[in-house]
Coordinates of C-alpha atoms in Angstrom, one line a residue:
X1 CA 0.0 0.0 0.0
X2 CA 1.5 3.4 -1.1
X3 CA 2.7 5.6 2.0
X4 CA 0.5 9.0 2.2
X5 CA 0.7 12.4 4.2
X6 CA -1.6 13.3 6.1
X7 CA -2.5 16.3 3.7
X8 CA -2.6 13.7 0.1
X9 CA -5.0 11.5 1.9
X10 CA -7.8 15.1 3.1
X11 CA -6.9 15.6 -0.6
X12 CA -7.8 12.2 -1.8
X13 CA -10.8 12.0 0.2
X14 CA -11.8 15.4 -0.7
X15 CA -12.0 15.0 -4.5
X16 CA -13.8 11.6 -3.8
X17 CA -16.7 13.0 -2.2
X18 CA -17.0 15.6 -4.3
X19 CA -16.9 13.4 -6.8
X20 CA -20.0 11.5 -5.6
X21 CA -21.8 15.0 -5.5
X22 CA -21.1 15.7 -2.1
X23 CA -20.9 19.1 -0.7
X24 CA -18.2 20.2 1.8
X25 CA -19.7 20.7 5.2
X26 CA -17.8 23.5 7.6
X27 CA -16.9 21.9 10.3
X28 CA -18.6 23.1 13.8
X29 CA -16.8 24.8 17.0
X30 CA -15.4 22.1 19.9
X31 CA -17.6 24.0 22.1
X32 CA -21.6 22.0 21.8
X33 CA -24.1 24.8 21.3
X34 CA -26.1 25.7 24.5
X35 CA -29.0 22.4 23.4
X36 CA -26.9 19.9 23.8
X37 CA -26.1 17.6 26.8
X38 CA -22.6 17.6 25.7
X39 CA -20.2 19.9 26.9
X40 CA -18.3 19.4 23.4
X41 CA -18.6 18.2 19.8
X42 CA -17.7 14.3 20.2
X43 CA -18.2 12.9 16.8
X44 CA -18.8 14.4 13.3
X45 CA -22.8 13.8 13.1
X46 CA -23.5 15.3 16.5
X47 CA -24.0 19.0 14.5
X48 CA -26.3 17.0 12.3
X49 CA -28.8 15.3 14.8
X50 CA -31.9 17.7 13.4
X51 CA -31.0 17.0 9.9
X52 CA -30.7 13.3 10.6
X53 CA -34.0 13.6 12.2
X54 CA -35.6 14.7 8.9
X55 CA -35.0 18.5 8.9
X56 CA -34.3 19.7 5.5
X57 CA -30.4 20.8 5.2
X58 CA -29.9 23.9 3.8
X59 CA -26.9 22.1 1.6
X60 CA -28.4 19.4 0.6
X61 CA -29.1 16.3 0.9
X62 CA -25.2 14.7 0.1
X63 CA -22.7 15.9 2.5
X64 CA -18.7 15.3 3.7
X65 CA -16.5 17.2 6.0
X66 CA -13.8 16.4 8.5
X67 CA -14.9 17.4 11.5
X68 CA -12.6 18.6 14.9
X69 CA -14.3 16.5 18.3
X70 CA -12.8 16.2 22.0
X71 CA -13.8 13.3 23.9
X72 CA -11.8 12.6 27.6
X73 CA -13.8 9.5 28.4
X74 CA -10.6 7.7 27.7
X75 CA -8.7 10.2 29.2
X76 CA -6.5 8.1 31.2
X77 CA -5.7 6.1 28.3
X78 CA -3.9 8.9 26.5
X79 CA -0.6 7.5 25.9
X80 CA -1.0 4.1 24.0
X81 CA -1.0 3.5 20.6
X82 CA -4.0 5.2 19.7
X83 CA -6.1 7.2 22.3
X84 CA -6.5 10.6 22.1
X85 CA -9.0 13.5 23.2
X86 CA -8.6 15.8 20.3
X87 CA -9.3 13.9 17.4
X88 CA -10.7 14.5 13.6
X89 CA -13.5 12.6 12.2
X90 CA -14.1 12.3 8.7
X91 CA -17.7 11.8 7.2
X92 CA -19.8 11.3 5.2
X93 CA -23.8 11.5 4.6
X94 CA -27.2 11.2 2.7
X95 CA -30.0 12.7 4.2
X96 CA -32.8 11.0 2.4
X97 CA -30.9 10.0 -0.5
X98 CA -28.4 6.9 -1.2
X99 CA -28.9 4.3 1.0
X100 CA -27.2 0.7 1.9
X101 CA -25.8 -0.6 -1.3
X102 CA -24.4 2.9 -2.5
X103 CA -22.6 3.8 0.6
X104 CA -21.2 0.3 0.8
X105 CA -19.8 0.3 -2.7
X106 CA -18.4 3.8 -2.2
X107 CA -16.6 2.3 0.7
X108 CA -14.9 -0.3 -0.7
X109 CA -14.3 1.6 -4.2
X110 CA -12.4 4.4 -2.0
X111 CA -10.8 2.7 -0.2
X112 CA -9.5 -0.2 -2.9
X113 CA -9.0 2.4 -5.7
X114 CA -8.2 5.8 -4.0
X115 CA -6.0 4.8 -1.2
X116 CA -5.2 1.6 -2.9
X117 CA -5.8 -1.0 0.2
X118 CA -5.4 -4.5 -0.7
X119 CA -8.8 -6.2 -0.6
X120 CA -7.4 -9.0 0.8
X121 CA -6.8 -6.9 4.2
X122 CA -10.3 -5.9 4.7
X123 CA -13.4 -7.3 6.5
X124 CA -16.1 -6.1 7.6
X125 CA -19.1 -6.7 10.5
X126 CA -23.0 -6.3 10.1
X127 CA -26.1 -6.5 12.3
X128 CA -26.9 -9.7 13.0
X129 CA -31.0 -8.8 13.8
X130 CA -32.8 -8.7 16.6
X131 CA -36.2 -8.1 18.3
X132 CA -36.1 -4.3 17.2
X133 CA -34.5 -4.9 13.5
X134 CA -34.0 -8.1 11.1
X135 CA -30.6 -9.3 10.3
X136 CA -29.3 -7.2 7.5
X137 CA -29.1 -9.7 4.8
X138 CA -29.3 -5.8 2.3
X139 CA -25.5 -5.0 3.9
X140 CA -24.4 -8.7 3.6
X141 CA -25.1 -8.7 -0.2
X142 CA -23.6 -5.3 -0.5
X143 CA -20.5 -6.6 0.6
X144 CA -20.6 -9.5 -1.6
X145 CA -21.2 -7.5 -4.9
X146 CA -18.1 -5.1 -3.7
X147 CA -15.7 -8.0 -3.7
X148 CA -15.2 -8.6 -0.3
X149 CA -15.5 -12.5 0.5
X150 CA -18.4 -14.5 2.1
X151 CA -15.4 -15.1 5.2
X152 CA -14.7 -12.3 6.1
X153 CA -18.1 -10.4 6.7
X154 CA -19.0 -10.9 10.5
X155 CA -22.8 -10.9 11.8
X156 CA -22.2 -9.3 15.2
X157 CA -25.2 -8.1 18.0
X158 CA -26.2 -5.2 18.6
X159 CA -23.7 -3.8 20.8
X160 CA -21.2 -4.4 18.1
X161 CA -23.5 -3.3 14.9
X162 CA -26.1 -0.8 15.8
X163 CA -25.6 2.9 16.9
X164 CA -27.3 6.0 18.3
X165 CA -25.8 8.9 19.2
X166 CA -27.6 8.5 22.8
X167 CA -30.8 7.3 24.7
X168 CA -32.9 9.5 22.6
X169 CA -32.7 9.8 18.8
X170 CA -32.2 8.9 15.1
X171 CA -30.9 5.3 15.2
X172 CA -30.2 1.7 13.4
X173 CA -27.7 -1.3 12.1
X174 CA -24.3 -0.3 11.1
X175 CA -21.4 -1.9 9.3
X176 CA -17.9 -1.6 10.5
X177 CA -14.6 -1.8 8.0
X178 CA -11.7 -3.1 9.8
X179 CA -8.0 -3.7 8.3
X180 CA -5.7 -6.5 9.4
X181 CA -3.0 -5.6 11.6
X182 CA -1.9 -9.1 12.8
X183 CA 1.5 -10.7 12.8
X184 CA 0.8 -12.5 9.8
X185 CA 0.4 -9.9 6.5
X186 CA -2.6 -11.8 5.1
X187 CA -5.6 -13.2 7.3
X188 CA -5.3 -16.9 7.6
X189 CA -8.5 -18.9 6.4
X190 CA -11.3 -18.4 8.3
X191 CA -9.5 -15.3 10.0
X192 CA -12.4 -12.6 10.7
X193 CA -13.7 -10.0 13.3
X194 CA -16.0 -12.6 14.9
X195 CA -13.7 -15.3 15.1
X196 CA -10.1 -13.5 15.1
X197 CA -10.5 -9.7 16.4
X198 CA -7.4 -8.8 18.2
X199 CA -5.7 -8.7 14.5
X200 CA -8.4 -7.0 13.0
X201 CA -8.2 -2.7 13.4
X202 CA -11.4 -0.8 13.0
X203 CA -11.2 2.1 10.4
X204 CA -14.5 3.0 9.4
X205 CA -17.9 2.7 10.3
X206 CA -21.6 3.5 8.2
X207 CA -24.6 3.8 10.3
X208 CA -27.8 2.9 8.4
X209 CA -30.8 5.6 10.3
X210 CA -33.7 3.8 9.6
X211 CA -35.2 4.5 13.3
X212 CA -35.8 7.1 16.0
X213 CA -35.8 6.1 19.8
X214 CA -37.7 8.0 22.0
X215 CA -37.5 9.1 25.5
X216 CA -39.3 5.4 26.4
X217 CA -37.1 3.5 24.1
X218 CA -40.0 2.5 21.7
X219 CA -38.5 2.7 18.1
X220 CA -40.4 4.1 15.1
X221 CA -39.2 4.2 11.4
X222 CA -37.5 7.6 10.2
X223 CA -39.4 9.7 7.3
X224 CA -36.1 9.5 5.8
X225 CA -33.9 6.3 5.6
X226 CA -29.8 8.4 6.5
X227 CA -26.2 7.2 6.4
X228 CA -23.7 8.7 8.6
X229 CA -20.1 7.3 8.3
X230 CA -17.0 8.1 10.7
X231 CA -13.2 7.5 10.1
X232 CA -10.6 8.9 12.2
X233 CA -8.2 10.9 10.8
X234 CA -5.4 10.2 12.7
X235 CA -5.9 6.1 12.9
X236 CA -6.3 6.7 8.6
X237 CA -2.6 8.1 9.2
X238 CA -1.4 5.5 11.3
X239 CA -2.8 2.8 8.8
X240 CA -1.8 4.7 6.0
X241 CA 1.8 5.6 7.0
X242 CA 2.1 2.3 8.4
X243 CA 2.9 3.4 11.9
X244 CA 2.6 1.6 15.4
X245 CA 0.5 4.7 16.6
X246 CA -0.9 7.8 15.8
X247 CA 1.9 9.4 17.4
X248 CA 4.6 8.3 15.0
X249 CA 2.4 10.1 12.1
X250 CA 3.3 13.3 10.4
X251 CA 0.8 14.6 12.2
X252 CA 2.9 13.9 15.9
X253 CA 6.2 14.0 14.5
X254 CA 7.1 17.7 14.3
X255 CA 6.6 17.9 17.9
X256 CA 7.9 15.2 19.5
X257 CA 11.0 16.1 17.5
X258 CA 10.9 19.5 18.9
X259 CA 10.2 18.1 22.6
X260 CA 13.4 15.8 22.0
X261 CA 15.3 19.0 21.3
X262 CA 14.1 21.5 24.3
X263 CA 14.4 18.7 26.7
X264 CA 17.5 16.5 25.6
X265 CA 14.9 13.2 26.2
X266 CA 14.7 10.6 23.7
X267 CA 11.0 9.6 22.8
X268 CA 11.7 6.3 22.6
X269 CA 12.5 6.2 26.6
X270 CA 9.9 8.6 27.6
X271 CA 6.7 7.5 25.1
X272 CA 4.0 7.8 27.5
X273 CA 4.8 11.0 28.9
X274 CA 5.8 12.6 25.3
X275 CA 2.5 11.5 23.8
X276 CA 0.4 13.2 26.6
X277 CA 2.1 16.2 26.2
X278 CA 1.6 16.0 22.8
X279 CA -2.0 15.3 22.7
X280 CA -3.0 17.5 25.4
X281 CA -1.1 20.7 24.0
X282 CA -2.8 20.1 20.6
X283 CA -6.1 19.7 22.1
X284 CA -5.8 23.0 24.5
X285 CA -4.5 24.8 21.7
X286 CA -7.8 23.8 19.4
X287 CA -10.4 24.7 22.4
X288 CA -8.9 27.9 23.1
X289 CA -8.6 28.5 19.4
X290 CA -12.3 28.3 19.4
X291 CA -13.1 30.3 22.6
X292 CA -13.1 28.4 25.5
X293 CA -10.9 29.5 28.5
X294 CA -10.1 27.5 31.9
X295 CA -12.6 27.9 34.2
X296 CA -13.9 25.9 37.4
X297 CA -17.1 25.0 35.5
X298 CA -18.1 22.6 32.5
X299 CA -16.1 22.3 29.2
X300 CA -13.7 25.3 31.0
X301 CA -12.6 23.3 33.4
X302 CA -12.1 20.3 31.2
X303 CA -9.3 22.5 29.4
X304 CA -7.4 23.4 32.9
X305 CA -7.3 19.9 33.6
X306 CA -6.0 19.2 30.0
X307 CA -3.8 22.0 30.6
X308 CA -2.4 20.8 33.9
X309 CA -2.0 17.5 32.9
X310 CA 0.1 18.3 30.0
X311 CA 2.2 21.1 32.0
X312 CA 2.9 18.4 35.1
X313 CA 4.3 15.9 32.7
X314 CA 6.3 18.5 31.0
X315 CA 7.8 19.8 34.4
X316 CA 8.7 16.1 34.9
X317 CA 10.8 16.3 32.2
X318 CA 12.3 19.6 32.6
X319 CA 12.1 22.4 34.3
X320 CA 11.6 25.5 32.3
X321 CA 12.3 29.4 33.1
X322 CA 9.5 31.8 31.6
X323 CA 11.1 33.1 28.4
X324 CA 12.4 29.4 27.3
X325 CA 8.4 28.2 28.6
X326 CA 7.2 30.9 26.2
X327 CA 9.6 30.0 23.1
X328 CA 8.7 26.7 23.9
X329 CA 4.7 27.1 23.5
X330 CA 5.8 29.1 20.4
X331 CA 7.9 26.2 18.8
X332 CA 5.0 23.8 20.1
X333 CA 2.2 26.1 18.0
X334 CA 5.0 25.9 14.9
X335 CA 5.0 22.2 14.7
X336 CA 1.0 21.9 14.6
X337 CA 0.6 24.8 11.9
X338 CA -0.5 22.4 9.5
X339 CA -3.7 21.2 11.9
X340 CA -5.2 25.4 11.6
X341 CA -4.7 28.7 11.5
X342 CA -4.0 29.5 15.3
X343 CA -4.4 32.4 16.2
X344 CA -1.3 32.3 18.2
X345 CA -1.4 35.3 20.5
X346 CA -4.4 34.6 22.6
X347 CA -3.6 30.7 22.9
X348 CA -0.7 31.8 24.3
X349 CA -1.5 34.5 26.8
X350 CA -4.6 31.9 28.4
X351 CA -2.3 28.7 28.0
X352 CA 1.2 30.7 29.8
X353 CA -2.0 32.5 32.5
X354 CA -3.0 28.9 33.6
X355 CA -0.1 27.6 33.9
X356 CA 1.7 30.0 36.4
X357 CA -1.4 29.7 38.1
X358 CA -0.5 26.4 38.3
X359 CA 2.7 26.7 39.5
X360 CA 1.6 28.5 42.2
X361 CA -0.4 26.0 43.1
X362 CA 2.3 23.3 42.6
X363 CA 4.4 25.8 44.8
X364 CA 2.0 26.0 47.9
X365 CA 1.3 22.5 47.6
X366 CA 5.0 22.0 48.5
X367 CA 5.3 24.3 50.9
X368 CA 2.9 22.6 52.6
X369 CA 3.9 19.2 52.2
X370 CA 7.4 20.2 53.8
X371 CA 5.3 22.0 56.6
X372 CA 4.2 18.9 57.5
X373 CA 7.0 16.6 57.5
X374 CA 9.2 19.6 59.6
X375 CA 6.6 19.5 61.9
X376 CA 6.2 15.8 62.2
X377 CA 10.1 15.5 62.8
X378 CA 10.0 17.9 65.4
X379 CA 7.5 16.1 67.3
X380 CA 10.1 12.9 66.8
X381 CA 8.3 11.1 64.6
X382 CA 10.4 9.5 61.9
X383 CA 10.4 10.8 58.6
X384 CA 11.3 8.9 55.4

């Protein structure tokens, strides 16, 4: 499979879509508008719910976009191979239009023929059916007429193979694309996500909308049969660039060069503590690029945490004065210019603000701490 940046395969994708008479969606703030339960956008259709819902959109009825989301659900996580909590979703939708056999042939033929995946890689899962919705025998054939073999297309439940985007809403089946990623190059016979799914990495997923869910649970058929798709950006990379994580994309590597450099650490000996850095810079910088600044409340103080976090495990590897703290945010900003426009001034003033706030919290929590142990050792108690 041909190596791509990250910028060929938006480009790729891009001219795809558009292609298929899609128009380009602009992408919605982090921030979730005032209606929603969320405190931030956490997956590329969230924007859409209304439209999904049967609301006619003002675009039409074929969009695509690559949309920015934060999710810190996995928060603690941050540091393998592929969490983050800024993230980029591509998608892809029809509102009312194509349905099941279109957006699975699109699939395959982008994937196969635009980023030139071998086949032979691929599988895929559908809904197996239950009380609420019939096996979908429509996906199964879909695949089939693609080219992807009768072996490798799963029938999973529904908590594998149907999706909602909560307890109350547009919903249905789905069908997941997954590449292999196992020791061996080429699945084995039989080798499939039902039967062999730790070598198996999911890239894509297309949610079929044929239902809405209400607040009791009772389902009801849409006026409008959707599809919604999602593939993250960054795990495309990884696949793509054929990389062990995210991290060791082009979309990572400029700044975990540049935190090499200003710390004298090799990334290889401190991986877990350079990825969280890295992910938690990028996503403070993209909140506060759209608005948002550190507060005790809500999605504010979701970034001073973010914030902390990153600025604890950066003081763990080196202790920086002011002016190199400030060239450093500077040099950080450089090596993500290709993810937006920044606008560089304000990220920096709130980012450097929270963090000598932090420092002085860092400093009075010391102060204490050694308060207490003096205090204890003059009362004889033994100190280690």
């Amino acid at each position: 499979m041909q190596s791509l940046t990250s910028q060929e395969i938006r480009q790729r994708r891009s001219d795809f879509w558009t292609s298929k008479q899609h128009v380009n969606l602009p992408e919605a703030s982090l921030i979730a508008d005032k209606e929603s339960t969320a405190l931030f956008n956490v997956a590329g259709m969230q924007p859409l719910i209304p439209y999904l819902a049967g609301k006619e959109h003002p675009l039409g009825h074929r969009l695509f976009n690559i949309q920015k989301c934060v999710r810190t659900v996995d928060i603690d996580e941050v540091g393998d191979s592929s969490h983050l909590t800024f993230f980029e979703m591509m998608g892809n939708w029809s509102l009312g239009d194509y349905f099941k056999q279109e957006a699975i042939q699109w699939s395959y033929e982008f994937l196969v023929e635009k980023l030139n995946f071998d086949p032979r890689k691929l599988a895929v899962t559908v809904f197996e059916g239950n009380e609420d919705a019939p096996r979908d025998e429509i996906a199964f054939e879909a695949w089939k007429k693609a080219g992807l073999p009768e072996e490798r297309i799963s029938f999973l439940d529904a908590k594998n193979n149907r999706w909602s985007p909560g307890p109350v809403g547009p919903c249905g089946p789905d069908t997941e694309i997954y590449y292999r990623v196992g020791e061996s190059e080429f699945p084995p016979a039989g080798s499939n996500v039902k039967t062999d799914e730790d070598n198996w990495l999911e890239i894509w997923n297309n949610v079929f909308m044929e239902f809405y869910r209400d607040e009791k649970g009772e389902l009801t058929k849409l006026s409008q049969h959707n599809v919604d798709t999602g593939m993250g950006f960054e795990r495309m990379c990884k696949v793509m660039q054929n990389k062990e994580s995210v991290y060791e994309t082009d979309l990572f590597t400029p700044f975990l060069e540049m935190l090499e450099k200003n710390t004298r650490l090799s990334y290889v000996d401190n991986k877990r503590r350079f990825r969280i850095i890295a992910d938690h810079l990028r996503t403070s910088f993209m909140l506060i690029n759209d608005g948002l600044t550190p507060s005790n409340l809500g999605a504010g103080y979701v970034l001073r945490m973010i914030i902390r976090r990153a600025y604890y495990n950066l003081f763990l590897l080196k202790k920086f004065s002011q002016s190199e703290l400030d060239l450093f945010v500077s040099k950080a900003l450089e090596s993500f210019k290709g993810l937006r426009d920044f606008d560089e001034l304000t990220i920096k003033r709130v980012l450097l603000a929270e963090i000598a706030q932090f420092e002085k919290t860092l400093a009075n929590g010391e102060k204490n701490l050694n308060d207490f142990l003096n205090k204890l050792e003059a009362q004889g108690e033994k100190v280690l």
